[in-house]
XYZ file of C-alpha atoms in Angstrom:
101
model
C -42.514 -45.577 36.662
C -45.778 -47.516 36.909
C -46.354 -49.217 40.281
C -49.187 -51.789 40.029
C -49.732 -51.712 43.824
C -50.249 -47.951 43.914
C -53.532 -46.446 42.620
C -53.136 -44.139 39.618
C -54.079 -40.463 39.922
C -56.596 -39.487 37.248
C -57.603 -36.154 38.810
C -56.321 -34.161 35.828
C -58.374 -35.996 33.167
C -60.692 -33.743 31.175
C -64.359 -34.664 30.701
C -65.125 -36.805 27.675
C -61.662 -38.361 27.685
C -61.348 -42.052 27.027
C -58.983 -44.165 29.065
C -56.875 -47.144 28.105
C -56.557 -48.068 31.794
C -58.485 -51.053 33.130
C -61.410 -50.051 35.324
C -61.089 -51.631 38.764
C -63.971 -53.913 39.609
C -64.827 -54.592 35.968
C -62.314 -57.338 35.227
C -60.007 -56.848 32.283
C -62.283 -54.468 30.382
C -60.273 -51.753 28.693
C -61.097 -48.921 26.353
C -58.780 -48.405 23.411
C -59.396 -44.951 21.978
C -57.354 -45.829 18.878
C -59.651 -48.679 17.909
C -62.936 -48.115 16.088
C -64.082 -51.714 16.553
C -64.691 -53.586 19.779
C -65.077 -57.328 20.235
C -68.652 -58.585 20.536
C -69.908 -58.469 24.110
C -67.387 -55.839 25.157
C -67.997 -52.442 26.672
C -66.213 -49.128 26.771
C -65.954 -46.445 29.426
C -67.041 -42.846 28.882
C -66.252 -39.916 31.188
C -69.283 -37.615 31.481
C -68.756 -33.999 30.404
C -70.661 -30.912 31.461
C -73.988 -30.750 29.614
C -74.081 -34.463 28.755
C -77.290 -36.477 29.044
C -77.793 -40.201 28.606
C -79.678 -39.412 25.385
C -76.743 -37.371 24.061
C -74.264 -40.117 24.951
C -76.518 -42.780 23.373
C -76.715 -40.711 20.177
C -72.929 -40.418 20.129
C -72.220 -44.129 20.624
C -75.275 -45.839 19.102
C -76.585 -43.306 16.593
C -79.975 -43.212 18.367
C -80.823 -41.080 21.397
C -83.628 -43.511 22.242
C -81.028 -46.073 23.353
C -80.388 -44.085 26.564
C -82.194 -46.860 28.461
C -79.371 -49.290 27.654
C -76.881 -46.879 29.206
C -79.054 -46.459 32.285
C -79.469 -50.220 32.731
C -75.711 -50.783 32.361
C -75.000 -48.152 35.024
C -77.895 -48.561 37.489
C -75.432 -49.267 40.284
C -73.929 -45.789 39.721
C -77.014 -43.738 38.849
C -79.894 -42.864 41.156
C -81.873 -41.497 38.220
C -81.349 -41.383 34.444
C -81.665 -37.595 34.697
C -78.807 -37.228 37.188
C -75.370 -37.726 35.683
C -72.399 -35.581 36.639
C -69.181 -34.432 34.953
C -66.353 -36.792 35.802
C -68.514 -39.901 36.223
C -67.191 -42.960 34.398
C -70.080 -44.713 32.641
C -69.987 -48.153 31.074
C -70.953 -48.114 27.389
C -72.099 -51.651 26.556
C -71.837 -53.080 23.073
C -75.438 -53.490 21.838
C -77.045 -55.764 19.308
C -78.830 -53.882 16.526
C -82.207 -54.984 17.915
C -81.492 -54.004 21.537
C -83.606 -51.195 22.987
């Protein structure tokens, strides 16, 4: 049974998994792994896996590794350095315009 007052335990989630749960502190933003399209201005959440880099994640989501800066800017509150991401971190993946970064 789901209890909205009780925090959910996500300790068994594998790296790289996508969640359909709302991320606390980010309003009603949700990631729907079944959907290939997202509304304009939306963002997804990505769980960092071992060996990931911002460039690798940017390539995966945007088709260009050079867009790593957009990921860093969207997650500056979580990241001390763009070179220091860790497995299990939940990163925001913003929806970008074609001309961005």
